Coordinates of C-alpha atoms (C1' of nucleotides) in Angstrom, one line a residue:
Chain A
X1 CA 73.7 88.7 88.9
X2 CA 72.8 85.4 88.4
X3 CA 69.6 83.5 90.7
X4 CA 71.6 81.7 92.7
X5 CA 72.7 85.3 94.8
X6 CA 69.2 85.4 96.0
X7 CA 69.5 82.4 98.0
X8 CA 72.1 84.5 99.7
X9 CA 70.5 87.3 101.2
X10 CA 67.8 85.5 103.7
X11 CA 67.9 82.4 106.0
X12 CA 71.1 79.9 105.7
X13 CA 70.0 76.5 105.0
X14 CA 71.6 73.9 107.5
X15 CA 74.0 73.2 104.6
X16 CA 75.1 76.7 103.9
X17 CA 75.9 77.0 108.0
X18 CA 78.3 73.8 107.6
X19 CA 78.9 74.9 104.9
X20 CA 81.0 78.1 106.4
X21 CA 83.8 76.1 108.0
X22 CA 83.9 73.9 105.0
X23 CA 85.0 77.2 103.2
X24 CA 87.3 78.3 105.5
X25 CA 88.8 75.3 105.3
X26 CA 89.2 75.3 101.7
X27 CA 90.2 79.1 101.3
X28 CA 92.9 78.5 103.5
X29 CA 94.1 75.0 102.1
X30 CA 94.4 76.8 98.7
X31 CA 96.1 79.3 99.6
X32 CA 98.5 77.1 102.2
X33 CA 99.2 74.9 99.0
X34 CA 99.5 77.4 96.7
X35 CA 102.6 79.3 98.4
X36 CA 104.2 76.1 99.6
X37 CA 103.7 74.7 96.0
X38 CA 106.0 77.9 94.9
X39 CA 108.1 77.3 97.8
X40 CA 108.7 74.0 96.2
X41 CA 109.7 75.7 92.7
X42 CA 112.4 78.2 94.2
X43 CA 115.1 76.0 94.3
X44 CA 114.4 75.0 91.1
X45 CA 114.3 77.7 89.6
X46 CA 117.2 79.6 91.3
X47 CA 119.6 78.2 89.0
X48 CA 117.7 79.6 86.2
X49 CA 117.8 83.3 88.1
X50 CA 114.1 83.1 87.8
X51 CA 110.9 83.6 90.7
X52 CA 107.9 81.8 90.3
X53 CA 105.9 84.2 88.8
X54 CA 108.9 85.1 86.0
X55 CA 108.7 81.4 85.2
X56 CA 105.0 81.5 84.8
X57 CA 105.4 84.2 82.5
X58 CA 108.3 82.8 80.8
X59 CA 105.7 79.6 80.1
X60 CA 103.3 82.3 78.6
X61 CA 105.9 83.0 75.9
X62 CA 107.3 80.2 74.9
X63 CA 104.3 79.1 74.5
X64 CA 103.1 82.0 71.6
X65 CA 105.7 85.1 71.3
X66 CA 105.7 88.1 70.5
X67 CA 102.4 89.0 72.1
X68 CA 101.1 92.1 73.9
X69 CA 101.6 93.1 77.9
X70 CA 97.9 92.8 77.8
X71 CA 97.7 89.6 76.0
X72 CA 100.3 88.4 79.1
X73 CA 97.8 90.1 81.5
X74 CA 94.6 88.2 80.1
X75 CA 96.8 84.7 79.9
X76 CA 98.9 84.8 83.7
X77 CA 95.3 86.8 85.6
X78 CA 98.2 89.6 86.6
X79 CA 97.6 93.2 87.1
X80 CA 100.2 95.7 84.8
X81 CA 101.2 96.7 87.9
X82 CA 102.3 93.4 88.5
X83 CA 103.3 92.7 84.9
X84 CA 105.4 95.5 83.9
X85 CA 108.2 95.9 86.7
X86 CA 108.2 92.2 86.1
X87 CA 109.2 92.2 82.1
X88 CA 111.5 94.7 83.1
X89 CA 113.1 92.4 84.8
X90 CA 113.1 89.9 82.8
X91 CA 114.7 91.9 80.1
X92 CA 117.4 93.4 82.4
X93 CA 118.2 89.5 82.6
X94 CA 118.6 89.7 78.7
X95 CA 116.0 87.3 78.5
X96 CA 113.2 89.0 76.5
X97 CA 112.7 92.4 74.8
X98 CA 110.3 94.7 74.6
X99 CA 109.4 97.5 72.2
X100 CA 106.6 99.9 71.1
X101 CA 103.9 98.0 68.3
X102 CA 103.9 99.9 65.5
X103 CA 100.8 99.7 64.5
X104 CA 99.1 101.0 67.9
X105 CA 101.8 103.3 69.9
X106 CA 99.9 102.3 72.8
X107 CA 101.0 98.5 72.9
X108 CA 104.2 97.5 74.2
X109 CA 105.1 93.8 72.4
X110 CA 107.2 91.4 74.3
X111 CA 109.1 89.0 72.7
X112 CA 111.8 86.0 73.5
X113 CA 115.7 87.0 73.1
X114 CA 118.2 84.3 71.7
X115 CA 118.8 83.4 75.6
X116 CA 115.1 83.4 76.5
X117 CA 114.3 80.8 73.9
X118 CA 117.9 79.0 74.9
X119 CA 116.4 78.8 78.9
X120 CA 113.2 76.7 77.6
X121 CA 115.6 73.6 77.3
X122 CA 117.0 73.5 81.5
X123 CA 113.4 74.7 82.3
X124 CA 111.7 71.8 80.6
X125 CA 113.0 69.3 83.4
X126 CA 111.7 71.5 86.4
X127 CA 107.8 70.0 86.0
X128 CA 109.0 66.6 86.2
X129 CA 111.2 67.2 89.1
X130 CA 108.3 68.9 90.7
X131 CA 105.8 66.5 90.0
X132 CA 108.5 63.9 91.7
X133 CA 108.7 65.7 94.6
X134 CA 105.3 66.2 95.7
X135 CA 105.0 61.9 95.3
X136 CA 101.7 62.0 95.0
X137 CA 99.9 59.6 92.9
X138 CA 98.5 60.5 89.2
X139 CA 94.9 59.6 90.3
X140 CA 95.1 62.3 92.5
X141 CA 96.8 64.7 91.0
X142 CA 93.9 64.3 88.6
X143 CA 91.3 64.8 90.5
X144 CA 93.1 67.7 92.4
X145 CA 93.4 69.1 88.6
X146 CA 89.7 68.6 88.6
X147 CA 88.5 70.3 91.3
X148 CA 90.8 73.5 90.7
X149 CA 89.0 73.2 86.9
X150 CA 85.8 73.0 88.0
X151 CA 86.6 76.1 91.0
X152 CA 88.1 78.3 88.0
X153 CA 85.3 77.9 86.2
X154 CA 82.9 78.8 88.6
X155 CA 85.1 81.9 89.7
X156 CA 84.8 83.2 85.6
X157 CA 81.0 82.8 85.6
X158 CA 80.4 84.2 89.2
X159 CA 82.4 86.5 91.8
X160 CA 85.6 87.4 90.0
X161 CA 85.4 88.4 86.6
X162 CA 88.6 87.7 84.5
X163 CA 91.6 89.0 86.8
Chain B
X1 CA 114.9 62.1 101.4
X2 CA 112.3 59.2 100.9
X3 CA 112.9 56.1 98.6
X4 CA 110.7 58.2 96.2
X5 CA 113.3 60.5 95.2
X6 CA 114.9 57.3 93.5
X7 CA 112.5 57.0 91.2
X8 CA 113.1 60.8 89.8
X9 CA 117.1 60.5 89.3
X10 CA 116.6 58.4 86.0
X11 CA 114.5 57.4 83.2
X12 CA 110.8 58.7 83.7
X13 CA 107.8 56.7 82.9
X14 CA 105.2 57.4 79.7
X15 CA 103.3 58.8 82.7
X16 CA 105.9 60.5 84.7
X17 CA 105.9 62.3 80.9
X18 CA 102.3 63.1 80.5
X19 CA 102.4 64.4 83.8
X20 CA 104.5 66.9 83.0
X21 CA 101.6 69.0 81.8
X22 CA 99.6 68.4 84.3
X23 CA 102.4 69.4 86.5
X24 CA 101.8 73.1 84.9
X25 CA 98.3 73.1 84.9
X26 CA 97.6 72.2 88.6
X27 CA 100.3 74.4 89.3
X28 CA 99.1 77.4 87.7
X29 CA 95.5 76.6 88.7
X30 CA 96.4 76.5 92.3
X31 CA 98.4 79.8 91.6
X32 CA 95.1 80.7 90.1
X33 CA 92.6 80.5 91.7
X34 CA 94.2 81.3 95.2
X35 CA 95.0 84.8 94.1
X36 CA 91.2 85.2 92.8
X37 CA 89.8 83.8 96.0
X38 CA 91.5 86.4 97.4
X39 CA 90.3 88.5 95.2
X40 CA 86.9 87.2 96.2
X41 CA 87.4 88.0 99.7
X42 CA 88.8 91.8 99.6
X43 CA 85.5 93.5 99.3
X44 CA 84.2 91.3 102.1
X45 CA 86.7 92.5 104.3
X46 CA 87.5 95.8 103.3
X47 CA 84.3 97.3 105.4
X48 CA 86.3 95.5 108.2
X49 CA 89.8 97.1 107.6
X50 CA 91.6 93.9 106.8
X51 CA 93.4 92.2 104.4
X52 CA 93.1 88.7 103.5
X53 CA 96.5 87.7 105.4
X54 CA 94.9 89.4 108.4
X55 CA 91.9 88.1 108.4
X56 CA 93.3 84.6 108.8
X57 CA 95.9 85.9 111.3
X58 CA 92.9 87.3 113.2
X59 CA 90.9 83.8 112.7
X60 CA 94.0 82.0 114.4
X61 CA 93.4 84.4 116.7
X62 CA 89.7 84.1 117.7
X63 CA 90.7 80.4 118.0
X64 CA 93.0 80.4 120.7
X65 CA 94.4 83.5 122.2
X66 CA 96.6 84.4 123.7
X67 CA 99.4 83.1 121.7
X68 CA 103.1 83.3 120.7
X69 CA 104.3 84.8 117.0
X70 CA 105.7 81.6 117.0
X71 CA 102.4 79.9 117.3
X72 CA 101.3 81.9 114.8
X73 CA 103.9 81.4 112.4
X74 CA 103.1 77.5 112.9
X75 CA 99.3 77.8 112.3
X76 CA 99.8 79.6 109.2
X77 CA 102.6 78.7 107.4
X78 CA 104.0 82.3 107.5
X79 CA 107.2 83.9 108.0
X80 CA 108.8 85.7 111.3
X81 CA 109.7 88.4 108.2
X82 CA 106.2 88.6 106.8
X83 CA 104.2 88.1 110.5
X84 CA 105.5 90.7 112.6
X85 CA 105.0 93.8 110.5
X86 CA 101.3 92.6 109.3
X87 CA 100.9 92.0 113.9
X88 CA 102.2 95.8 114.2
X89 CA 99.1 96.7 111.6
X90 CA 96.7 94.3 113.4
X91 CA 98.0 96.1 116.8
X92 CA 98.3 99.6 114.9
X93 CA 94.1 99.4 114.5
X94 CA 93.6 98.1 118.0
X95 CA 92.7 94.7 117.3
X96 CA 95.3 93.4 119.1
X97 CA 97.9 93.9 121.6
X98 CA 102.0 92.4 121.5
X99 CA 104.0 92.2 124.6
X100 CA 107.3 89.7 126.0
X101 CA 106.7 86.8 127.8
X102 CA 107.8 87.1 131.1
X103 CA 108.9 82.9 131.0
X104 CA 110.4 84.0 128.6
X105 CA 111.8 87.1 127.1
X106 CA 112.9 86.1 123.4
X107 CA 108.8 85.0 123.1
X108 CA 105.9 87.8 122.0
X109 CA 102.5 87.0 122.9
X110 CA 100.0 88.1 121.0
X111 CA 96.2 88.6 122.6
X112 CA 93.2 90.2 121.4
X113 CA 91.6 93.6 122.7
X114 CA 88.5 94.2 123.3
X115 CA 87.8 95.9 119.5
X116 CA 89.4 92.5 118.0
X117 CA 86.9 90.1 119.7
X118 CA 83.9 92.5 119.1
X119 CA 85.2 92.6 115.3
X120 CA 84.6 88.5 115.4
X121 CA 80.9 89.3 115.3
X122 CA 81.1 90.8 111.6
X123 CA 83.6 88.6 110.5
X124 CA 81.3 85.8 111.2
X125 CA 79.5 86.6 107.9
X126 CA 82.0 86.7 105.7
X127 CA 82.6 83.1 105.1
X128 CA 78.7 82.3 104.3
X129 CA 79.0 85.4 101.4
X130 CA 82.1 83.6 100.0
X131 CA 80.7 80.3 99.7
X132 CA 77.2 81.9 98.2
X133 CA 79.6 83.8 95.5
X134 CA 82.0 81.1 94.4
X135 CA 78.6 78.9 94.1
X136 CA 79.7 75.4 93.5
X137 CA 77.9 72.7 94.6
X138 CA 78.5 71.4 98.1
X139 CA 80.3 68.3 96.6
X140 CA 82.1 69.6 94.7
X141 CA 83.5 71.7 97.4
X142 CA 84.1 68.9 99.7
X143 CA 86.2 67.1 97.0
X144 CA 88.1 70.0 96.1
X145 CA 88.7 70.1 100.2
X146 CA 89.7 66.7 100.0
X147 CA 92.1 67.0 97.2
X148 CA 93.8 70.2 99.3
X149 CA 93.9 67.9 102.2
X150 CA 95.8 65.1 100.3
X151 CA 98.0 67.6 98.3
X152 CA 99.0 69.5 101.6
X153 CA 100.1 66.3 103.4
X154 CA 102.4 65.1 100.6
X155 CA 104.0 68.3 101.4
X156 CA 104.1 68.1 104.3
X157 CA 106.0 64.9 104.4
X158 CA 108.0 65.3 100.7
X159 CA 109.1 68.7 99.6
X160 CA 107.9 71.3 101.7
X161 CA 108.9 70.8 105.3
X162 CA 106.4 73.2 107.7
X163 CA 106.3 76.6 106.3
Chain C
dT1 C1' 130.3 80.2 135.1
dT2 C1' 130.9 81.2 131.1
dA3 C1' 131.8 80.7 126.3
dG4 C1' 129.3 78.6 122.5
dA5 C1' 125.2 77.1 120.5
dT6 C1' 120.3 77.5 119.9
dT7 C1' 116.1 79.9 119.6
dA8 C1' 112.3 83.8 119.0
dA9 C1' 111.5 87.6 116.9
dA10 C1' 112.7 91.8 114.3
dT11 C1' 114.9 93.9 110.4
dC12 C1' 116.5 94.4 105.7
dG13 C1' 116.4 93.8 100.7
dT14 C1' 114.1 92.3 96.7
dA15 C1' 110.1 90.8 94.3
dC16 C1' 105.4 90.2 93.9
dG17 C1' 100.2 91.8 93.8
dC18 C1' 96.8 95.1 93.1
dG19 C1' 93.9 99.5 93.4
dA20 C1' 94.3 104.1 92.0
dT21 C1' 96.3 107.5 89.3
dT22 C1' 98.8 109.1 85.3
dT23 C1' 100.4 109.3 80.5
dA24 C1' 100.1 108.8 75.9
dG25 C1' 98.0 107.1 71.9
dA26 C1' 93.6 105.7 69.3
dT27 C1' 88.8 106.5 68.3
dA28 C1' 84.3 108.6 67.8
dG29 C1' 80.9 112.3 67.4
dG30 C1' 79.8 116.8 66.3
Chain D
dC1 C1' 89.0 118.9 62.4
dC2 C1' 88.9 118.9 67.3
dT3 C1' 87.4 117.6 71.6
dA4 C1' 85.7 114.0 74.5
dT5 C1' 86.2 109.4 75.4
dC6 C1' 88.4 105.2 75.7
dT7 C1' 92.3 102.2 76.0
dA8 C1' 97.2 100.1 76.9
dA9 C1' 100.7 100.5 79.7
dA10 C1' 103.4 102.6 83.4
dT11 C1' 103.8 104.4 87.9
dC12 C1' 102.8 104.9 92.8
dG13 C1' 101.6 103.4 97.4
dC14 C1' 100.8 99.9 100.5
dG15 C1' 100.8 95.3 102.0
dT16 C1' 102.4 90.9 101.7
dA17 C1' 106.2 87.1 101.1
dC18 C1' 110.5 85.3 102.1
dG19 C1' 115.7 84.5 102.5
dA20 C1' 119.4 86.4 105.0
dT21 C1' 121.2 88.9 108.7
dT22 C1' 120.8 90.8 113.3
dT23 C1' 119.6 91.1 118.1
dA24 C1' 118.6 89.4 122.4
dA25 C1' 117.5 85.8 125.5
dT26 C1' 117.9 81.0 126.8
dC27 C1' 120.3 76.7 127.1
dT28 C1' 124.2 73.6 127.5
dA29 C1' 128.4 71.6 128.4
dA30 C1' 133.0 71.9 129.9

DNA sequence: TTAGATTAAATCGTACGCGATTTAGATAGG
DNA sequence: CCTATCTAAATCGCGTACGATTTAATCTAA
């Protein structure tokens, strides 16, 4: 644990009191924005017969496939409880497969089908569309992408380890 | 639809293109870092017997109760389908109690007991832990709060009408 | 007033999301 | 070897999440 926990245990500074709104505040905002942000995805990403979190994983291997379950878990922060019903169904949809590695029987790699590599081509217009309708300016969106950096971060050194 | 969604139909500007990264990465940051804040908050509450999505129904609650689902559904941006089995766990645990309003009987009110304002006390120190764990500067925070703010408005007003 | 629309909430079906357990394969130490 | 441990993934149970449908109550206009 690093020093800055011992400034927890005993007497609030007048900042940390403030301080306790301010996070409620945030906690809330991030999690407000995060589900209406996916909101904003579904109808996008109906058409494509995909949810949110298939398209995130979807993004995950078009960017580098075939790679592990695990590999998928390290990259998207998801649980295999999350992970695997989820490739299922994504393969059911004919849009990756999945089979046994060879070399460690344990490891189930996933890879793009014909079709899953043939979906990157209507999914590449669905950032631009989203980053259209949310109208704000880059600036900001910057500076959001900051912030979210800089909270990431701080959630990798302290509290929650990996995912 | 606003005079923005003009500017999406046709060609898209050299930063309309780079911004379709940074589309995906504020996107999957939010995503991110909402579910680990979460994360965050589960041992926190767990000695209380609540989950995150209770806790903040129950901090809706210790602001102004009693109060419709409705109202409810408003403050938090959640669903008549998610609300009203997590208010029959709430009520399940004796933290709160759900009855028809006589004005009205299509309306459920939904008020505290006794247990569910005594559990306000312990609550009360969860929000100082949080902000201790995650351990970013106080500016920092405030201009991540900031950029939530801004972000949730343009939803509010573009995409992502209410909840 | 009464049929039709609107509204508040519940219910249903499907898909996350994750902690805990289980299964099966790899690895290490004796 | 062979057992104990470790690891990758699947499975299970419970609790969100939300669109769609349903139910019941209110409102509205002819």
């Amino acid at each position: 644990m690093s020093d800055k926990d011992e400034t927890c245990e005993n007497g609030l500074s007048p900042d940390a009191l403030r301080a306790t709104t301010l996070d409620a505040q945030i906690c809330f905002a991030l999690y407000s924005a995060s589900s209406r942000m996916t909101k904003l995805y579904r109808p996008l990403l109906e058409p494509l017969g995909l949810t949110y979190p298939q398209y995130i994983a979807m993004l995950a291997l078009w960017e580098k496939a075939p790679r592990s379950v695990g590999s998928l878990k390290e990259a998207l922060g998801l649980d295999f409880g999350t992970l695997s019903p989820l490739l299922k169904r994504l393969e059911a949809q004919g849009l990756v497969d999945r089979r046994r590695d060879p070399k460690d029987e344990r490891r189930v790699i996933v890879d793009l089908t014909e079709a899953g590599r043939a979906l990157r081509v209507s999914a590449s217009k669905v950032p631009e569309e989203i980053v259209c309708r949310v109208g704000l300016p880059r600036e900001t969106m910057v500076s959001l992408r900051e912030a979210l950096r800089q909270l990431n971060a701080a959630l990798d050194e302290n509290g929650a380890p990996k995912a």
